[in-house]
Coordinates of C-alpha atoms (C1' of nucleotides) in Angstrom, one line a residue:
Chain A
X5 CA 4.4 17.9 16.4
X6 CA 5.1 17.7 20.0
X7 CA 8.4 18.1 21.1
X8 CA 7.5 18.1 24.8
X9 CA 7.2 14.5 25.5
X10 CA 9.9 11.9 25.0
X11 CA 9.8 8.8 23.6
X12 CA 11.5 5.5 24.4
X13 CA 14.3 6.1 21.6
X14 CA 14.6 10.0 21.3
X15 CA 18.0 10.7 20.6
X16 CA 20.3 12.7 23.0
X17 CA 19.2 16.3 23.6
X18 CA 22.4 18.0 22.1
X19 CA 21.2 16.4 19.1
X20 CA 18.2 17.9 16.5
X21 CA 15.3 16.4 17.3
X22 CA 14.6 15.6 13.9
X23 CA 17.0 12.6 13.6
X24 CA 18.3 11.8 10.0
X25 CA 18.2 9.2 7.5
X26 CA 20.4 7.4 9.3
X27 CA 19.0 6.5 12.8
X28 CA 17.7 3.3 13.7
X29 CA 14.0 4.0 13.9
X30 CA 14.4 5.1 9.8
X31 CA 15.4 1.7 9.1
X32 CA 13.1 0.3 11.0
X33 CA 10.3 2.1 9.3
X34 CA 11.7 1.0 6.1
X35 CA 11.8 -2.3 6.7
X36 CA 8.2 -2.6 7.7
X37 CA 7.5 -0.6 4.7
X38 CA 8.9 -2.5 2.4
X39 CA 8.4 -6.1 4.0
X40 CA 4.5 -5.1 3.8
X41 CA 4.8 -4.0 0.0
X42 CA 6.1 -7.0 -1.0
X43 CA 4.6 -9.6 1.4
X44 CA 1.0 -8.1 0.0
X45 CA 2.1 -7.8 -3.3
X46 CA 3.0 -11.4 -3.8
X47 CA 0.1 -12.3 -1.6
X48 CA -2.3 -10.5 -4.4
X49 CA -0.7 -11.8 -7.5
X50 CA -0.7 -15.4 -5.8
X51 CA -5.0 -15.2 -4.8
X52 CA -5.5 -13.3 -8.4
X53 CA -3.7 -16.6 -10.1
X54 CA -4.9 -19.3 -7.9
X55 CA -8.4 -18.6 -7.1
X56 CA -9.1 -15.6 -9.5
X57 CA -9.3 -13.6 -6.4
X58 CA -7.2 -10.0 -5.1
X59 CA -6.2 -9.7 -1.5
X60 CA -8.9 -7.1 -0.9
X61 CA -11.7 -9.2 -1.8
X62 CA -10.4 -11.9 0.3
X63 CA -10.3 -9.8 3.3
X64 CA -13.5 -8.5 3.2
X65 CA -14.9 -12.4 2.6
X66 CA -13.1 -13.0 5.7
X67 CA -14.8 -10.5 7.7
X68 CA -17.9 -11.2 6.7
X69 CA -17.8 -14.8 7.5
X70 CA -16.4 -13.6 11.0
X71 CA -19.4 -11.1 11.6
X72 CA -22.7 -12.0 13.1
X73 CA -25.6 -12.8 10.0
X74 CA -22.7 -12.9 7.7
X75 CA -22.8 -9.5 6.9
X76 CA -22.1 -6.0 8.2
X77 CA -22.7 -2.3 7.3
X78 CA -21.2 -0.5 4.7
X79 CA -19.6 2.2 7.0
X80 CA -18.1 -0.4 9.6
X81 CA -16.6 -2.9 6.7
X82 CA -14.8 0.5 5.5
X83 CA -13.3 0.8 8.9
X84 CA -12.3 -3.2 9.0
X85 CA -10.4 -3.3 5.7
X86 CA -9.1 0.4 6.1
X87 CA -10.7 1.9 2.8
X88 CA -13.1 5.0 2.4
X89 CA -16.8 4.7 2.2
X90 CA -16.6 5.2 -1.3
X91 CA -14.1 2.7 -1.7
X92 CA -16.0 0.5 -0.1
X93 CA -18.9 1.2 -1.8
X94 CA -17.3 0.7 -5.1
X95 CA -15.7 -2.7 -4.1
X96 CA -19.4 -4.2 -2.6
X97 CA -20.6 -3.0 -6.2
X98 CA -17.7 -5.2 -8.1
X99 CA -18.1 -8.2 -5.8
X100 CA -21.7 -8.4 -5.9
X101 CA -21.8 -8.3 -9.5
X102 CA -19.8 -11.8 -9.2
X103 CA -22.3 -12.7 -7.0
X104 CA -19.7 -13.1 -4.0
X105 CA -22.1 -10.4 -2.0
X106 CA -25.3 -9.0 -1.5
X107 CA -26.6 -5.7 -0.4
X108 CA -29.3 -5.6 1.8
X109 CA -31.5 -3.1 3.4
X110 CA -32.9 -2.7 6.7
X111 CA -36.3 -1.9 7.3
X112 CA -35.9 -0.8 10.7
X113 CA -33.4 1.7 9.8
X114 CA -33.6 2.9 6.1
X115 CA -30.5 4.8 6.1
X116 CA -28.0 2.0 6.7
X117 CA -27.0 -1.0 4.0
X118 CA -25.8 -4.1 4.8
X119 CA -23.0 -6.2 2.9
X120 CA -23.8 -9.9 2.8
X121 CA -22.0 -12.7 2.3
X122 CA -23.6 -15.1 -0.1
X123 CA -23.5 -18.7 -0.6
X124 CA -20.9 -18.1 -3.5
X125 CA -19.5 -16.0 -1.6
X126 CA -18.6 -18.5 1.3
X127 CA -17.6 -21.2 -1.0
X128 CA -14.9 -18.6 -2.3
X129 CA -13.7 -17.9 1.0
X130 CA -13.2 -21.5 1.6
X131 CA -11.3 -21.5 -2.0
X132 CA -8.9 -18.7 -1.0
X133 CA -8.4 -19.1 2.7
X134 CA -5.9 -21.8 2.8
X135 CA -4.0 -19.7 -0.3
X136 CA -4.1 -16.8 1.9
X137 CA -3.0 -18.6 5.0
X138 CA -0.3 -20.3 3.1
X139 CA 0.9 -17.5 2.0
X140 CA 1.0 -15.5 5.1
X141 CA 3.0 -18.5 6.3
X142 CA 5.5 -19.1 3.3
X143 CA 6.1 -15.2 2.5
X144 CA 5.8 -14.0 6.4
X145 CA 5.7 -16.2 9.6
X146 CA 7.7 -19.1 8.2
X147 CA 10.8 -16.7 8.6
X148 CA 10.5 -15.7 12.0
X149 CA 10.9 -17.0 15.4
X150 CA 8.2 -17.3 17.9
X151 CA 9.8 -14.8 19.6
X152 CA 10.2 -12.3 16.7
X153 CA 6.4 -13.0 16.1
X154 CA 5.6 -11.9 19.5
X155 CA 7.7 -8.5 19.6
X156 CA 6.4 -7.5 16.0
X157 CA 3.0 -8.0 16.7
X158 CA 3.2 -6.2 20.0
X159 CA 5.4 -3.4 19.0
X160 CA 3.1 -2.7 15.7
X161 CA 0.2 -2.9 17.7
X162 CA 1.7 0.1 19.6
X163 CA 1.8 1.9 16.4
X164 CA -1.8 1.1 15.4
X165 CA -3.3 2.0 18.9
X166 CA -1.2 5.5 18.8
X167 CA -3.1 6.3 15.4
X168 CA -6.3 6.1 16.9
X169 CA -7.6 2.8 15.3
X170 CA -8.3 -0.5 17.0
X171 CA -5.2 -3.8 16.5
X172 CA -6.9 -7.0 15.2
X173 CA -7.9 -8.8 18.6
X174 CA -7.0 -12.2 18.9
X175 CA -9.7 -13.3 21.5
X176 CA -12.4 -12.3 18.4
X177 CA -10.7 -14.6 15.6
X178 CA -12.3 -15.3 12.5
X179 CA -13.1 -18.8 12.3
X180 CA -13.0 -20.6 9.1
Chain B
X66 CA 4.1 -24.0 -2.0
X67 CA 6.7 -26.0 -0.8
X68 CA 6.1 -28.6 1.8
X69 CA 8.6 -30.4 2.6
X70 CA 10.7 -27.3 4.2
X71 CA 10.3 -26.3 7.9
X72 CA 10.6 -22.9 9.0
X73 CA 11.2 -21.9 12.8
X74 CA 7.3 -21.7 13.5
X75 CA 5.9 -24.6 11.7
X76 CA 2.6 -26.3 13.6
X77 CA 2.8 -29.5 14.7
X78 CA 2.7 -32.3 12.7
X79 CA -0.6 -33.5 13.9
X80 CA -1.9 -30.0 12.8
X81 CA -2.7 -28.9 9.3
X82 CA 0.1 -27.1 7.3
X83 CA -2.3 -24.4 6.5
X84 CA -3.0 -22.4 9.9
X85 CA -6.1 -20.9 9.9
X86 CA -7.5 -17.3 11.0
X87 CA -6.5 -17.7 14.4
X88 CA -2.7 -18.0 14.5
X89 CA -0.2 -16.0 15.7
X90 CA 1.7 -15.9 12.5
X91 CA -1.4 -14.5 11.2
X92 CA -1.9 -12.1 13.9
X93 CA 1.7 -10.8 13.1
X94 CA 0.9 -10.6 9.2
X95 CA -2.4 -8.7 10.2
X96 CA -0.1 -6.4 12.5
X97 CA 2.3 -5.0 10.2
X98 CA -0.3 -5.3 7.5
X99 CA -2.4 -2.5 9.2
X100 CA 0.7 -0.6 10.9
X101 CA 2.2 0.0 7.2
X102 CA -1.1 1.5 5.6
X103 CA -1.7 3.6 8.6
X104 CA 1.4 5.4 9.1
X105 CA 2.0 5.6 5.4
X106 CA -1.2 7.1 4.6
X107 CA -0.6 9.8 7.8
X108 CA 2.7 10.5 6.7
X109 CA 1.5 11.0 3.3
X110 CA -1.1 13.4 3.9
X111 CA 1.2 15.2 6.6
X112 CA 3.7 15.9 4.1
X113 CA 1.2 16.8 1.1
X114 CA -0.3 19.4 3.6
X115 CA 2.5 20.7 5.1
X116 CA 5.2 20.3 2.1
X117 CA 2.7 19.9 -0.9
X118 CA 4.9 16.9 -1.9
X119 CA 3.8 13.3 -1.3
X120 CA 5.1 10.4 0.1
X121 CA 6.8 8.8 -3.1
X122 CA 7.7 11.7 -4.6
X123 CA 9.9 12.7 -1.2
X124 CA 11.3 9.0 -1.3
X125 CA 12.1 9.4 -4.7
X126 CA 14.0 12.6 -3.8
X127 CA 15.9 11.2 -1.1
X128 CA 17.2 8.5 -2.8
X129 CA 18.4 10.6 -6.0
X130 CA 19.9 12.7 -3.5
X131 CA 21.9 9.8 -2.0
X132 CA 22.9 8.5 -5.6
X133 CA 26.5 9.4 -6.8
X134 CA 26.2 12.7 -8.8
X135 CA 22.3 12.9 -7.6
X136 CA 21.0 11.0 -10.3
X137 CA 20.2 7.4 -11.3
X138 CA 19.0 5.2 -14.1
X139 CA 15.0 4.7 -14.6
X140 CA 15.1 1.1 -13.9
X141 CA 17.5 1.5 -10.6
X142 CA 15.0 3.7 -9.3
X143 CA 12.2 1.9 -10.0
X144 CA 13.7 -1.0 -8.2
X145 CA 14.5 1.4 -4.9
X146 CA 11.2 2.7 -4.6
X147 CA 9.4 -0.9 -5.7
X148 CA 7.6 0.8 -8.6
X149 CA 7.1 -0.7 -12.2
X150 CA 9.0 0.5 -14.9
X151 CA 6.4 2.3 -16.6
X152 CA 5.0 3.5 -12.9
X153 CA 8.5 5.0 -12.4
X154 CA 8.5 6.8 -15.5
X155 CA 4.9 8.3 -15.3
X156 CA 6.4 9.2 -11.9
X157 CA 9.5 11.1 -13.1
X158 CA 7.5 12.7 -15.7
X159 CA 5.4 14.3 -12.8
X160 CA 7.8 15.3 -10.9
X161 CA 10.1 16.6 -13.8
X162 CA 7.1 18.9 -15.0
X163 CA 7.2 20.6 -11.3
X164 CA 10.9 21.2 -12.0
X165 CA 12.1 18.8 -9.0
X166 CA 13.8 16.3 -11.6
X167 CA 15.4 16.2 -15.1
X168 CA 15.3 13.6 -17.4
X169 CA 19.3 13.2 -18.7
X170 CA 20.5 11.0 -21.4
X171 CA 24.1 9.3 -21.7
X172 CA 26.0 9.6 -24.6
X173 CA 27.9 6.6 -24.2
X174 CA 24.9 4.6 -23.9
X175 CA 21.9 6.1 -26.1
X176 CA 19.7 3.2 -24.2
X177 CA 19.6 4.4 -20.9
X178 CA 17.7 7.4 -19.2
X179 CA 18.7 9.3 -15.9
X180 CA 16.2 10.8 -13.5
X181 CA 18.5 13.7 -12.2
X182 CA 17.9 15.7 -8.8
X183 CA 17.2 19.5 -9.9
X184 CA 18.3 22.6 -7.5
X185 CA 14.9 22.8 -6.9
X186 CA 14.6 19.1 -6.2
X187 CA 17.0 19.6 -3.8
X188 CA 15.5 22.4 -2.1
X189 CA 12.2 20.7 -1.8
X190 CA 13.9 17.6 -0.2
X191 CA 15.8 20.1 2.7
X192 CA 12.0 21.2 3.2
X193 CA 10.3 17.4 3.5
X194 CA 13.1 16.1 4.5
X195 CA 12.2 16.9 8.5
X196 CA 8.6 16.5 8.1
X197 CA 9.5 13.2 6.8
X198 CA 11.7 11.7 9.7
X199 CA 9.4 13.6 12.5
X200 CA 6.9 12.0 11.2
X201 CA 8.2 8.8 11.3
X202 CA 9.3 9.3 14.8
X203 CA 6.3 10.6 16.0
X204 CA 3.9 7.8 14.3
X205 CA 6.2 5.3 14.5
X206 CA 9.9 4.7 16.1
X207 CA 8.4 6.9 19.2
X208 CA 5.9 3.9 20.1
X209 CA 9.3 1.3 20.4
X210 CA 11.9 0.5 23.2
X211 CA 15.1 0.0 21.0
X212 CA 15.0 -3.5 21.6
X213 CA 11.9 -3.3 19.4
X214 CA 13.1 -1.6 16.6
X215 CA 16.2 -3.7 16.6
X216 CA 14.4 -7.2 16.7
X217 CA 11.4 -5.5 14.0
X218 CA 14.3 -4.5 11.9
X219 CA 15.9 -7.7 12.1
X220 CA 12.7 -9.9 11.5
X221 CA 11.5 -7.8 8.4
X222 CA 14.7 -7.8 6.6
X223 CA 14.5 -11.3 6.7
X224 CA 11.3 -11.5 5.1
X225 CA 12.5 -9.1 2.3
X226 CA 15.5 -11.0 1.8
X227 CA 13.2 -14.2 1.4
X228 CA 11.2 -12.7 -1.5
X229 CA 14.5 -11.7 -3.3
X230 CA 14.6 -7.8 -3.1
X231 CA 17.7 -6.4 -0.8
X232 CA 16.6 -4.7 2.5
X233 CA 17.7 -1.3 2.9
X234 CA 21.3 -1.0 4.0
X235 CA 22.4 1.0 7.1
X236 CA 25.9 1.3 5.9
X237 CA 24.9 3.0 2.7
X238 CA 22.8 5.6 4.6
X239 CA 21.0 8.4 3.3
X240 CA 23.0 12.0 3.7
X241 CA 20.8 14.8 4.0
Chain C
dC163 C1' -28.7 19.3 10.0
dA164 C1' -26.1 14.5 11.0
dA165 C1' -25.9 10.0 9.4
dG166 C1' -24.9 6.8 6.2
dA167 C1' -24.3 5.8 2.0
dT168 C1' -23.6 6.7 -3.6
dT169 C1' -22.1 8.5 -8.0
dG170 C1' -18.6 10.9 -10.9
dA171 C1' -14.1 13.1 -11.6
dT172 C1' -9.4 12.5 -11.0
dC173 C1' -5.1 10.5 -9.8
dG174 C1' -1.6 6.9 -9.4
dA175 C1' -0.2 2.5 -10.7
dT176 C1' 0.3 -1.4 -13.3
dC177 C1' 0.3 -4.3 -17.7
dA178 C1' 0.5 -4.9 -22.5
dA179 C1' 2.1 -2.9 -26.5
dT180 C1' 5.5 -0.2 -28.8
dC181 C1' 10.0 2.2 -29.9
dT182 C1' 15.1 2.2 -29.9
dT183 C1' 19.5 1.3 -29.4
dG184 C1' 23.0 -2.7 -28.3
Chain D
dC148 C1' 16.8 -10.2 -30.2
dA149 C1' 17.7 -8.4 -24.8
dA150 C1' 17.9 -4.4 -22.6
dG151 C1' 16.0 -0.1 -21.1
dA152 C1' 12.5 3.0 -21.7
dT153 C1' 8.0 4.9 -22.9
dT154 C1' 2.6 5.2 -24.4
dG155 C1' -2.3 4.0 -24.0
dA156 C1' -5.8 1.1 -21.8
dT157 C1' -7.6 0.1 -17.6
dC158 C1' -8.2 -0.9 -13.1
dG159 C1' -8.8 0.5 -7.8
dA160 C1' -9.0 4.4 -4.6
dT161 C1' -10.1 8.9 -3.2
dC162 C1' -12.0 13.2 -2.5
dA163 C1' -16.2 16.5 -3.5
dA164 C1' -21.0 16.5 -4.4
dT165 C1' -24.9 14.7 -4.1
dC166 C1' -29.1 11.6 -2.3
dT167 C1' -32.0 10.0 1.6
dT168 C1' -33.7 9.4 6.1
dG169 C1' -33.6 9.7 11.3

DNA sequence: CAAGATTGATCGATCAATCTTG
DNA sequence: CAAGATTGATCGATCAATCTTG
């Protein structure tokens, strides 16, 4: 914990640096924490019920479809969906069992494995994407003004960057 | 999905109601999604490493300490920490095994069970709270302006309310 | 040995089934 | 029967260990 730098909303100097369960930053965090869990949960139930595919799978399908050749290295995929290497390995195994993705080796570099979208996977993506996007709108963005959407995005992207990860890049969108 | 009502950021009528992976609402959601996962993960690792207690446990301790009599019904606790009934039951069993909480029956109503904070639990809370709150500041609120904190809180609380849950109430804070 | 990936053990959470009390 | 809680089966994710290739 570095106490020498001051952020934008640091408490006055005569207060403890720790803050307490009553400060505004704490409630802001709690609001993000709860909103994410509730919306992601509802989204996941929706997708399972209406398309038979969990939120995670939907994310993977959408990322693969946006990648060149509709495929990605396991490592890279793990990074994008915020899963561990082993997590992605198991996930891809499960999705492959359903025929949505396919493992492909690279003859030029025998160390890497690609996860590749199959035609069935693409069809499933086309079915799930409207539910996914509609859910995000109904559960989340519908309740915010354009200005709030901009502020929230900017604020959360700063938080993401501070962890050393890349925020989502709107200039590299995911076409359907 | 209800298509008859219009929210603040609905697309123009000539566009599909579904939106696509490129719209601002989608990127706002992704930013919240990622930020929550990354911050909660870092917070959890921090707490485990420095206090030997996961984020969930810390939440439970803090909620119990804020409750009248430092105890809550299992049901109520489940609701506050966004876990299922069985989830809380197992969680309390695990925490009780470490002596942090205690199950208490109510002689007046034999159906309910209380989870009560023990003295050891209170000591653990006092050790973990600074790490918890410091982590939130370092990982999250430090990177936001006061104005962003206010906007994010208001926006996420609207989203939470729309799911039918209660946002955190700053007028009922959690004293340490 | 480092990079990339997988496997097996384990942990945490949910769901469905069950139990007890009002 | 409904409310409150727990138990057992199962699922998803991680970590540590292992395997293969550069």
